[in-house]
CSV table of N, CA and C in Angstrom, one decimal:
chain,number,residue,atom,x,y,z
F,1159,MET,N,15.1,-17.0,-183.6
F,1159,MET,CA,15.0,-15.9,-182.7
F,1159,MET,C,15.1,-14.6,-183.4
F,1160,ALA,N,15.9,-14.5,-184.4
F,1160,ALA,CA,16.1,-13.2,-185.1
F,1160,ALA,C,14.7,-12.7,-185.7
F,1161,GLY,N,13.9,-13.6,-186.1
F,1161,GLY,CA,12.6,-13.3,-186.6
F,1161,GLY,C,11.7,-12.7,-185.6
F,1162,LEU,N,11.8,-13.3,-184.4
F,1162,LEU,CA,11.0,-12.8,-183.2
F,1162,LEU,C,11.5,-11.4,-182.8
F,1163,ALA,N,12.8,-11.2,-182.8
F,1163,ALA,CA,13.3,-9.9,-182.4
F,1163,ALA,C,12.9,-8.8,-183.5
F,1164,ALA,N,12.9,-9.2,-184.7
F,1164,ALA,CA,12.4,-8.3,-185.8
F,1164,ALA,C,11.0,-7.9,-185.6
F,1165,ALA,N,10.2,-9.0,-185.3
F,1165,ALA,CA,8.7,-8.7,-185.1
F,1165,ALA,C,8.5,-7.8,-183.9
F,1166,ARG,N,9.3,-8.0,-182.8
F,1166,ARG,CA,9.1,-7.1,-181.7
F,1166,ARG,C,9.5,-5.6,-182.0
F,1167,ARG,N,10.5,-5.5,-182.9
F,1167,ARG,CA,10.9,-4.1,-183.3
F,1167,ARG,C,9.8,-3.5,-184.1
F,1168,HIS,N,9.2,-4.2,-185.0
F,1168,HIS,CA,8.1,-3.7,-185.8
F,1168,HIS,C,6.9,-3.3,-184.9
F,1169,HIS,N,6.6,-4.2,-184.0
F,1169,HIS,CA,5.5,-4.0,-183.1
F,1169,HIS,C,5.7,-2.8,-182.2
F,1170,ALA,N,7.0,-2.6,-181.8
F,1170,ALA,CA,7.3,-1.5,-180.8
F,1170,ALA,C,7.5,-0.1,-181.5
F,1171,THR,N,7.6,-0.1,-182.8
F,1171,THR,CA,7.8,1.1,-183.5
F,1171,THR,C,6.6,2.1,-183.3
F,1172,PRO,N,6.8,3.3,-182.8
F,1172,PRO,CA,5.7,4.2,-182.7
F,1172,PRO,C,5.1,4.5,-184.1
F,1173,TYR,N,3.8,4.8,-184.1
F,1173,TYR,CA,3.1,5.1,-185.3
F,1173,TYR,C,3.7,6.2,-186.1
F,1174,PRO,N,4.1,7.4,-185.5
F,1174,PRO,CA,4.7,8.4,-186.4
F,1174,PRO,C,6.0,8.0,-187.0
F,1175,ARG,N,6.8,7.2,-186.3
F,1175,ARG,CA,8.1,6.7,-186.8
F,1175,ARG,C,7.8,5.7,-188.0
F,1176,ALA,N,6.8,4.9,-187.9
F,1176,ALA,CA,6.5,4.0,-189.0
F,1176,ALA,C,6.1,4.8,-190.2
F,1177,PHE,N,5.3,5.9,-190.1
F,1177,PHE,CA,5.0,6.7,-191.2
F,1177,PHE,C,6.2,7.3,-191.9
F,1178,GLN,N,7.1,7.8,-191.0
F,1178,GLN,CA,8.4,8.4,-191.5
F,1178,GLN,C,9.2,7.4,-192.2
F,1179,ARG,N,9.3,6.2,-191.7
F,1179,ARG,CA,10.1,5.1,-192.3
F,1179,ARG,C,9.5,4.8,-193.7
F,1180,LEU,N,8.2,4.7,-193.8
F,1180,LEU,CA,7.6,4.4,-195.1
F,1180,LEU,C,7.8,5.5,-196.1
F,1181,ALA,N,7.7,6.8,-195.6
F,1181,ALA,CA,8.0,7.9,-196.5
F,1181,ALA,C,9.5,7.9,-197.0
F,1182,ASP,N,10.4,7.6,-196.1
F,1182,ASP,CA,11.8,7.5,-196.4
F,1182,ASP,C,12.0,6.4,-197.5
F,1183,GLN,N,11.3,5.2,-197.2
F,1183,GLN,CA,11.5,4.1,-198.1
F,1183,GLN,C,11.0,4.4,-199.5
F,1184,LEU,N,9.9,5.2,-199.6
F,1184,LEU,CA,9.3,5.5,-200.9
F,1184,LEU,C,10.0,6.6,-201.6
F,1185,ALA,N,10.8,7.4,-200.9
F,1185,ALA,CA,11.4,8.6,-201.5
F,1185,ALA,C,12.4,8.2,-202.6
F,1186,ASP,N,13.1,7.0,-202.4
F,1186,ASP,CA,14.0,6.6,-203.4
F,1186,ASP,C,13.4,5.5,-204.3
F,1187,PRO,N,13.8,5.5,-205.5
F,1187,PRO,CA,13.3,4.4,-206.4
F,1187,PRO,C,13.6,3.0,-205.9
F,1188,LEU,N,12.6,2.2,-206.1
F,1188,LEU,CA,12.8,0.8,-205.7
F,1188,LEU,C,13.1,0.0,-206.9
F,1189,PRO,N,14.0,-1.0,-206.8
F,1189,PRO,CA,14.3,-1.9,-208.0
F,1189,PRO,C,13.0,-2.5,-208.5
F,1190,ALA,N,12.9,-2.8,-209.7
F,1190,ALA,CA,11.7,-3.4,-210.3
F,1190,ALA,C,11.4,-4.7,-209.8
F,1191,THR,N,12.4,-5.4,-209.3
F,1191,THR,CA,12.2,-6.8,-208.7
F,1191,THR,C,12.0,-6.8,-207.2
F,1192,TRP,N,11.9,-5.6,-206.6
F,1192,TRP,CA,11.8,-5.4,-205.2
F,1192,TRP,C,10.6,-6.1,-204.6
F,1193,ARG,N,10.7,-6.8,-203.5
F,1193,ARG,CA,9.5,-7.3,-202.8
F,1193,ARG,C,9.7,-7.0,-201.3
F,1194,PRO,N,8.6,-6.7,-200.6
F,1194,PRO,CA,8.7,-6.5,-199.2
F,1194,PRO,C,9.2,-7.7,-198.5
F,1195,ALA,N,9.8,-7.5,-197.4
F,1195,ALA,CA,10.2,-8.6,-196.5
F,1195,ALA,C,9.0,-9.2,-195.8
F,1196,PRO,N,8.9,-10.5,-195.6
F,1196,PRO,CA,7.7,-11.1,-194.9
F,1196,PRO,C,7.4,-10.4,-193.6
F,1197,ILE,N,8.4,-10.0,-192.9
F,1197,ILE,CA,8.2,-9.4,-191.6
F,1197,ILE,C,7.5,-8.1,-191.7
F,1198,ASP,N,7.5,-7.4,-192.9
F,1198,ASP,CA,6.8,-6.2,-193.1
F,1198,ASP,C,5.3,-6.3,-193.0
F,1199,ALA,N,4.8,-7.6,-193.1
F,1199,ALA,CA,3.4,-7.8,-192.9
F,1199,ALA,C,2.9,-7.4,-191.4
F,1200,LEU,N,3.9,-7.4,-190.5
F,1200,LEU,CA,3.6,-7.1,-189.1
F,1200,LEU,C,3.8,-5.6,-188.8
F,1201,ALA,N,4.2,-4.9,-189.8
F,1201,ALA,CA,4.5,-3.4,-189.6
F,1201,ALA,C,3.2,-2.6,-189.6
F,1202,TRP,N,3.3,-1.5,-188.9
F,1202,TRP,CA,2.1,-0.5,-189.0
F,1202,TRP,C,1.7,-0.3,-190.4
F,1203,CYS,N,2.7,0.1,-191.2
F,1203,CYS,CA,2.4,0.4,-192.6
F,1203,CYS,C,3.8,0.1,-193.3
F,1204,SER,N,3.6,-0.5,-194.5
F,1204,SER,CA,4.9,-0.8,-195.2
F,1204,SER,C,4.5,-0.7,-196.7
F,1205,ALA,N,5.5,-0.6,-197.5
F,1205,ALA,CA,5.4,-0.6,-199.0
F,1205,ALA,C,5.0,-2.0,-199.4
F,1206,THR,N,4.2,-2.1,-200.4
F,1206,THR,CA,3.9,-3.4,-201.0
F,1206,THR,C,4.7,-3.5,-202.3
F,1207,ALA,N,4.6,-4.6,-202.9
F,1207,ALA,CA,5.4,-4.9,-204.1
F,1207,ALA,C,5.0,-3.9,-205.2
F,1208,ALA,N,3.7,-3.4,-205.2
F,1208,ALA,CA,3.3,-2.4,-206.2
F,1208,ALA,C,4.0,-1.1,-206.1
F,1209,ALA,N,4.7,-0.8,-205.0
F,1209,ALA,CA,5.5,0.4,-204.8
F,1209,ALA,C,6.6,0.5,-205.8
F,1210,SER,N,7.1,-0.6,-206.3
F,1210,SER,CA,8.2,-0.6,-207.3
F,1210,SER,C,7.7,-0.1,-208.6
F,1211,TRP,N,6.4,-0.1,-208.8
F,1211,TRP,CA,5.8,0.4,-210.1
F,1211,TRP,C,5.6,1.9,-210.2
F,1212,LEU,N,5.7,2.6,-209.1
F,1212,LEU,CA,5.4,4.0,-209.0
F,1212,LEU,C,6.3,4.8,-210.0
F,1213,THR,N,5.7,5.7,-210.7
F,1213,THR,CA,6.5,6.6,-211.5
F,1213,THR,C,7.2,7.6,-210.5
F,1214,PRO,N,8.2,8.4,-211.0
F,1214,PRO,CA,8.8,9.3,-210.1
F,1214,PRO,C,7.8,10.3,-209.5
F,1215,ALA,N,6.9,10.8,-210.3
F,1215,ALA,CA,5.9,11.8,-209.9
F,1215,ALA,C,4.9,11.1,-208.9
F,1216,GLY,N,4.6,9.9,-209.1
F,1216,GLY,CA,3.7,9.1,-208.2
F,1216,GLY,C,4.4,8.9,-206.9
F,1217,ARG,N,5.7,8.5,-207.0
F,1217,ARG,CA,6.4,8.2,-205.7
F,1217,ARG,C,6.5,9.5,-204.9
F,1218,ARG,N,6.8,10.6,-205.5
F,1218,ARG,CA,6.8,11.9,-204.8
F,1218,ARG,C,5.5,12.2,-204.1
F,1219,ALA,N,4.4,12.0,-204.9
F,1219,ALA,CA,3.1,12.3,-204.3
F,1219,ALA,C,2.8,11.5,-203.1
F,1220,VAL,N,3.1,10.2,-203.2
F,1220,VAL,CA,2.8,9.3,-202.1
F,1220,VAL,C,3.7,9.6,-200.9
F,1221,THR,N,5.0,9.9,-201.2
F,1221,THR,CA,5.9,10.2,-200.2
F,1221,THR,C,5.5,11.5,-199.4
F,1222,GLU,N,5.0,12.5,-200.2
F,1222,GLU,CA,4.6,13.7,-199.6
F,1222,GLU,C,3.3,13.5,-198.7
F,1223,LEU,N,2.4,12.7,-199.2
F,1223,LEU,CA,1.2,12.4,-198.5
F,1223,LEU,C,1.5,11.7,-197.2
F,1224,VAL,N,2.3,10.6,-197.3
F,1224,VAL,CA,2.7,9.9,-196.1
F,1224,VAL,C,3.4,10.8,-195.1
F,1225,ALA,N,4.4,11.5,-195.6
F,1225,ALA,CA,5.2,12.4,-194.7
F,1225,ALA,C,4.3,13.5,-194.0
F,1226,SER,N,3.2,13.9,-194.7
F,1226,SER,CA,2.3,14.9,-194.2
F,1226,SER,C,1.5,14.4,-193.0
F,1227,ARG,N,1.4,13.1,-192.9
F,1227,ARG,CA,0.6,12.5,-191.8
F,1227,ARG,C,1.5,12.2,-190.6
F,1228,VAL,N,2.8,12.3,-190.7
F,1228,VAL,CA,3.7,12.0,-189.5
F,1228,VAL,C,3.4,12.9,-188.3
F,1229,PRO,N,3.2,14.2,-188.5
F,1229,PRO,CA,2.9,15.1,-187.3
F,1229,PRO,C,1.5,14.8,-186.7
F,1230,HIS,N,0.6,14.2,-187.5
F,1230,HIS,CA,-0.7,14.0,-187.0
F,1230,HIS,C,-0.9,12.6,-186.4
F,1231,ALA,N,0.0,11.7,-186.6
F,1231,ALA,CA,-0.1,10.3,-186.1
F,1231,ALA,C,0.1,10.3,-184.6
F,1232,ALA,N,-0.9,9.7,-183.9
F,1232,ALA,CA,-0.8,9.6,-182.5
F,1232,ALA,C,0.3,8.6,-182.0
F,1233,GLY,N,1.3,9.1,-181.3
F,1233,GLY,CA,2.4,8.3,-180.9
F,1233,GLY,C,2.0,7.3,-179.9
F,1234,HIS,N,0.9,7.5,-179.2
F,1234,HIS,CA,0.5,6.5,-178.1
F,1234,HIS,C,-0.4,5.5,-178.7
F,1235,THR,N,-0.8,5.5,-179.9
F,1235,THR,CA,-1.8,4.6,-180.5
F,1235,THR,C,-1.2,3.2,-180.5
F,1236,ALA,N,-1.9,2.2,-180.0
F,1236,ALA,CA,-1.4,0.8,-180.0
F,1236,ALA,C,-1.6,0.2,-181.4
F,1237,PRO,N,-0.7,-0.8,-181.7
F,1237,PRO,CA,-0.9,-1.5,-183.0
F,1237,PRO,C,-2.3,-2.1,-183.1
F,1238,GLY,N,-2.9,-2.0,-184.2
F,1238,GLY,CA,-4.2,-2.6,-184.3
F,1238,GLY,C,-5.4,-1.6,-184.1
F,1239,ALA,N,-5.1,-0.6,-183.3
F,1239,ALA,CA,-6.2,0.4,-183.0
F,1239,ALA,C,-6.8,1.0,-184.2
F,1240,PRO,N,-6.0,1.4,-185.2
F,1240,PRO,CA,-6.7,2.0,-186.4
F,1240,PRO,C,-7.6,0.9,-187.1
F,1241,HIS,N,-7.1,-0.3,-187.1
F,1241,HIS,CA,-7.9,-1.4,-187.7
F,1241,HIS,C,-9.2,-1.6,-187.0
F,1242,ASP,N,-9.1,-1.6,-185.6
F,1242,ASP,CA,-10.4,-1.7,-184.8
F,1242,ASP,C,-11.3,-0.6,-185.2
F,1243,ARG,N,-10.8,0.6,-185.3
F,1243,ARG,CA,-11.7,1.8,-185.6
F,1243,ARG,C,-12.3,1.6,-187.0
F,1244,LEU,N,-11.5,1.2,-187.9
F,1244,LEU,CA,-12.0,1.0,-189.3
F,1244,LEU,C,-13.1,-0.1,-189.3
F,1245,ASP,N,-12.8,-1.1,-188.6
F,1245,ASP,CA,-13.8,-2.2,-188.5
F,1245,ASP,C,-15.1,-1.7,-188.0
F,1246,LEU,N,-15.0,-0.9,-186.9
F,1246,LEU,CA,-16.2,-0.4,-186.2
F,1246,LEU,C,-17.0,0.5,-187.2
F,1247,GLU,N,-16.2,1.4,-187.9
F,1247,GLU,CA,-16.8,2.3,-188.9
F,1247,GLU,C,-17.5,1.5,-190.0
F,1248,TRP,N,-16.8,0.5,-190.5
F,1248,TRP,CA,-17.4,-0.4,-191.5
F,1248,TRP,C,-18.7,-1.0,-191.1
F,1249,MET,N,-18.7,-1.6,-189.9
F,1249,MET,CA,-19.9,-2.2,-189.3
F,1249,MET,C,-21.0,-1.2,-189.2
F,1250,ALA,N,-20.7,0.0,-188.7
F,1250,ALA,CA,-21.7,1.1,-188.5
F,1250,ALA,C,-22.3,1.5,-189.9
F,1251,GLY,N,-21.4,1.5,-190.9
F,1251,GLY,CA,-21.9,1.9,-192.3
F,1251,GLY,C,-22.8,0.8,-192.8
F,1252,GLU,N,-22.5,-0.5,-192.6
F,1252,GLU,CA,-23.3,-1.6,-193.0
F,1252,GLU,C,-24.7,-1.5,-192.3
F,1253,HIS,N,-24.6,-1.2,-191.0
F,1253,HIS,CA,-25.8,-1.2,-190.2
F,1253,HIS,C,-26.7,0.0,-190.7
F,1254,ALA,N,-26.1,1.1,-191.0
F,1254,ALA,CA,-26.9,2.3,-191.5
F,1254,ALA,C,-27.6,1.9,-192.8
F,1255,THR,N,-26.9,1.2,-193.7
F,1255,THR,CA,-27.5,0.8,-194.9
F,1255,THR,C,-28.7,-0.2,-194.7
F,1256,PHE,N,-28.5,-1.2,-193.8
F,1256,PHE,CA,-29.6,-2.1,-193.5
F,1256,PHE,C,-30.7,-1.4,-192.8
F,1257,ASP,N,-30.4,-0.5,-191.9
F,1257,ASP,CA,-31.5,0.3,-191.3
F,1257,ASP,C,-32.3,1.1,-192.3
F,1258,THR,N,-31.7,1.7,-193.2
F,1258,THR,CA,-32.4,2.5,-194.3
F,1258,THR,C,-33.3,1.6,-195.1
F,1259,ILE,N,-32.8,0.4,-195.5
F,1259,ILE,CA,-33.6,-0.6,-196.2
F,1259,ILE,C,-34.8,-1.0,-195.4
F,1260,ALA,N,-34.6,-1.4,-194.1
F,1260,ALA,CA,-35.6,-1.9,-193.3
F,1260,ALA,C,-36.7,-0.8,-193.1
F,1261,ARG,N,-36.3,0.4,-192.9
F,1261,ARG,CA,-37.3,1.5,-192.7
F,1261,ARG,C,-38.1,1.8,-193.9
F,1262,ARG,N,-37.4,1.7,-195.1
F,1262,ARG,CA,-38.2,2.0,-196.4
F,1262,ARG,C,-39.1,0.8,-196.7
F,1263,LEU,N,-38.6,-0.4,-196.6
F,1263,LEU,CA,-39.4,-1.5,-197.0
F,1263,LEU,C,-40.5,-1.9,-196.0
F,1264,TRP,N,-40.1,-1.9,-194.7
F,1264,TRP,CA,-41.1,-2.4,-193.7
F,1264,TRP,C,-41.5,-1.4,-192.6
F,1265,GLY,N,-40.8,-0.2,-192.7
F,1265,GLY,CA,-41.2,0.8,-191.7
F,1265,GLY,C,-40.6,0.4,-190.3
F,1266,VAL,N,-39.6,-0.4,-190.2
F,1266,VAL,CA,-39.1,-0.9,-189.0
F,1266,VAL,C,-37.7,-0.4,-188.8
F,1267,PRO,N,-37.4,0.3,-187.7
F,1267,PRO,CA,-36.0,0.7,-187.5
F,1267,PRO,C,-35.2,-0.5,-186.9
F,1268,ILE,N,-34.0,-0.5,-187.3
F,1268,ILE,CA,-33.1,-1.6,-186.8
F,1268,ILE,C,-32.2,-1.0,-185.7
F,1269,HIS,N,-32.2,-1.6,-184.6
F,1269,HIS,CA,-31.3,-1.0,-183.5
F,1269,HIS,C,-30.0,-1.8,-183.4
F,1270,ALA,N,-29.0,-1.1,-183.0
F,1270,ALA,CA,-27.7,-1.7,-182.9
F,1270,ALA,C,-27.0,-1.3,-181.5
F,1271,PRO,N,-27.4,-2.0,-180.5
F,1271,PRO,CA,-26.9,-1.6,-179.1
F,1271,PRO,C,-25.4,-1.7,-179.0
F,1272,PHE,N,-24.8,-2.6,-179.8
F,1272,PHE,CA,-23.3,-2.7,-179.8
F,1272,PHE,C,-22.6,-1.6,-180.4
F,1273,LEU,N,-23.3,-0.8,-181.2
F,1273,LEU,CA,-22.7,0.4,-181.8
F,1273,LEU,C,-22.9,1.7,-180.9
F,1274,ASP,N,-23.5,1.5,-179.8
F,1274,ASP,CA,-23.6,2.6,-178.8
F,1274,ASP,C,-22.2,3.1,-178.5
F,1275,THR,N,-22.0,4.4,-178.4
F,1275,THR,CA,-20.7,5.0,-178.1
F,1275,THR,C,-20.1,4.4,-176.8
F,1276,ALA,N,-20.9,4.3,-175.7
F,1276,ALA,CA,-20.3,3.8,-174.5
F,1276,ALA,C,-20.0,2.4,-174.6
F,1277,VAL,N,-20.8,1.6,-175.2
F,1277,VAL,CA,-20.5,0.1,-175.4
F,1277,VAL,C,-19.3,-0.1,-176.2
F,1278,ALA,N,-19.2,0.6,-177.4
F,1278,ALA,CA,-18.0,0.5,-178.2
F,1278,ALA,C,-16.8,0.9,-177.5
F,1279,ALA,N,-16.8,2.0,-176.7
F,1279,ALA,CA,-15.6,2.4,-176.0
F,1279,ALA,C,-15.2,1.4,-174.9
F,1280,ALA,N,-16.2,0.8,-174.3
F,1280,ALA,CA,-15.9,-0.2,-173.3
F,1280,ALA,C,-15.3,-1.5,-173.9
F,1281,CYS,N,-15.8,-1.9,-175.1
F,1281,CYS,CA,-15.2,-3.0,-175.8
F,1281,CYS,C,-13.8,-2.7,-176.3
F,1282,LEU,N,-13.6,-1.5,-176.8
F,1282,LEU,CA,-12.3,-1.2,-177.3
F,1282,LEU,C,-11.3,-1.0,-176.2
F,1283,ALA,N,-11.7,-0.8,-175.0
F,1283,ALA,CA,-10.8,-0.6,-173.8
F,1283,ALA,C,-10.2,-1.9,-173.4
F,1284,ILE,N,-10.8,-3.0,-173.9
F,1284,ILE,CA,-10.2,-4.4,-173.6
F,1284,ILE,C,-9.1,-4.6,-174.6
F,1285,PRO,N,-7.9,-5.0,-174.2
F,1285,PRO,CA,-6.8,-5.3,-175.1
F,1285,PRO,C,-7.2,-6.4,-176.1
F,1286,PRO,N,-6.8,-6.3,-177.3
F,1286,PRO,CA,-7.2,-7.3,-178.3
F,1286,PRO,C,-6.9,-8.7,-177.9
F,1287,PHE,N,-5.8,-8.9,-177.2
F,1287,PHE,CA,-5.5,-10.3,-176.9
F,1287,PHE,C,-6.4,-10.8,-175.8
F,1288,GLU,N,-7.2,-10.0,-175.1
F,1288,GLU,CA,-8.1,-10.4,-174.1
F,1288,GLU,C,-9.5,-10.5,-174.6
F,1289,ARG,N,-9.8,-10.1,-175.8
F,1289,ARG,CA,-11.2,-10.1,-176.4
F,1289,ARG,C,-11.6,-11.5,-176.7
F,1290,ALA,N,-10.8,-12.4,-177.0
F,1290,ALA,CA,-11.1,-13.8,-177.3
F,1290,ALA,C,-10.1,-14.8,-176.6
F,1291,ARG,N,-10.6,-15.9,-176.2
F,1291,ARG,CA,-9.7,-16.9,-175.6
F,1291,ARG,C,-9.8,-18.1,-176.4
F,1292,PRO,N,-8.7,-18.9,-176.5
F,1292,PRO,CA,-8.7,-20.1,-177.2
F,1292,PRO,C,-9.8,-21.0,-176.6
F,1293,GLY,N,-10.6,-21.6,-177.5
F,1293,GLY,CA,-11.7,-22.5,-177.1
F,1293,GLY,C,-13.0,-21.8,-176.8
F,1294,SER,N,-13.0,-20.4,-176.8
F,1294,SER,CA,-14.2,-19.7,-176.5
F,1294,SER,C,-15.3,-19.9,-177.6
F,1295,THR,N,-14.9,-20.2,-178.8
F,1295,THR,CA,-15.8,-20.6,-179.9
F,1295,THR,C,-15.1,-21.7,-180.7
F,1296,SER,N,-15.9,-22.5,-181.4
F,1296,SER,CA,-15.3,-23.5,-182.1
F,1296,SER,C,-16.0,-23.6,-183.5
F,1297,ARG,N,-15.2,-23.3,-184.5
F,1297,ARG,CA,-15.7,-23.4,-185.9
F,1297,ARG,C,-16.2,-24.8,-186.3
F,1298,SER,N,-15.5,-25.8,-185.8
F,1298,SER,CA,-15.9,-27.1,-186.1
F,1298,SER,C,-17.2,-27.6,-185.5
F,1299,ARG,N,-17.5,-27.1,-184.3
F,1299,ARG,CA,-18.8,-27.5,-183.7
F,1299,ARG,C,-19.9,-26.4,-183.8
F,1300,GLY,N,-19.5,-25.3,-184.4
F,1300,GLY,CA,-20.5,-24.2,-184.5
F,1300,GLY,C,-20.6,-23.4,-183.2
F,1301,PRO,N,-21.5,-22.4,-183.2
F,1301,PRO,CA,-21.6,-21.6,-182.0
F,1301,PRO,C,-22.2,-22.3,-180.9
F,1302,ARG,N,-21.8,-21.9,-179.7
F,1302,ARG,CA,-22.4,-22.5,-178.5
F,1302,ARG,C,-23.7,-21.7,-178.1
F,1303,TRP,N,-24.8,-22.3,-178.4
F,1303,TRP,CA,-26.1,-21.6,-178.1
F,1303,TRP,C,-26.4,-21.7,-176.7
F,1304,PRO,N,-27.0,-20.6,-176.2
F,1304,PRO,CA,-27.4,-20.6,-174.8
F,1304,PRO,C,-28.4,-21.7,-174.5
F,1305,THR,N,-28.4,-22.2,-173.3
F,1305,THR,CA,-29.3,-23.3,-172.9
F,1305,THR,C,-30.7,-22.8,-172.8
F,1306,TRP,N,-30.9,-21.5,-172.6
F,1306,TRP,CA,-32.3,-21.0,-172.5
F,1306,TRP,C,-33.0,-20.8,-173.8
F,1307,CYS,N,-32.3,-21.1,-174.9
F,1307,CYS,CA,-32.9,-20.9,-176.2
F,1307,CYS,C,-33.5,-22.2,-176.7
F,1308,PRO,N,-34.9,-22.4,-176.5
F,1308,PRO,CA,-35.5,-23.7,-176.8
F,1308,PRO,C,-35.4,-24.2,-178.2
F,1309,THR,N,-35.4,-23.3,-179.2
F,1309,THR,CA,-35.3,-23.8,-180.6
F,1309,THR,C,-33.9,-23.8,-181.1
F,1310,GLY,N,-32.9,-23.5,-180.3
F,1310,GLY,CA,-31.6,-23.5,-180.8
F,1310,GLY,C,-31.2,-22.2,-181.5
F,1311,CYS,N,-32.2,-21.3,-181.4
F,1311,CYS,CA,-32.0,-19.9,-182.0
F,1311,CYS,C,-31.4,-20.1,-183.4
């Protein structure tokens, strides 16, 4: 139960406080054998084992950078929201590359209706735990093709 309580504390930590905690942690030298606690994997942001390798100047620079983000971190941001946003941006970047290739090679634009602003906003409005349900897909049986697809798509 102690692990669950620690996980809840990490999950409930506001984003600005998580940045400040990381800046505080990096401000002091870490022992060469220091390793992050496993529970830190659930944190908004935490130092990795590589943090113990930082030189004093490097540690100061990273500490200052992280601390400078504290006033700009949205306190109401839910855990995972930055990752969702980065995933969406990555997908959009990949689409833009594919679109450029398709236009140059074949003169065909590639459309991405799921990247439409209104569609993306509607999808992101659904809490992450509601976006998929156990059993909605099965890796062992493959995707469930619609019955209207005569060739199995």
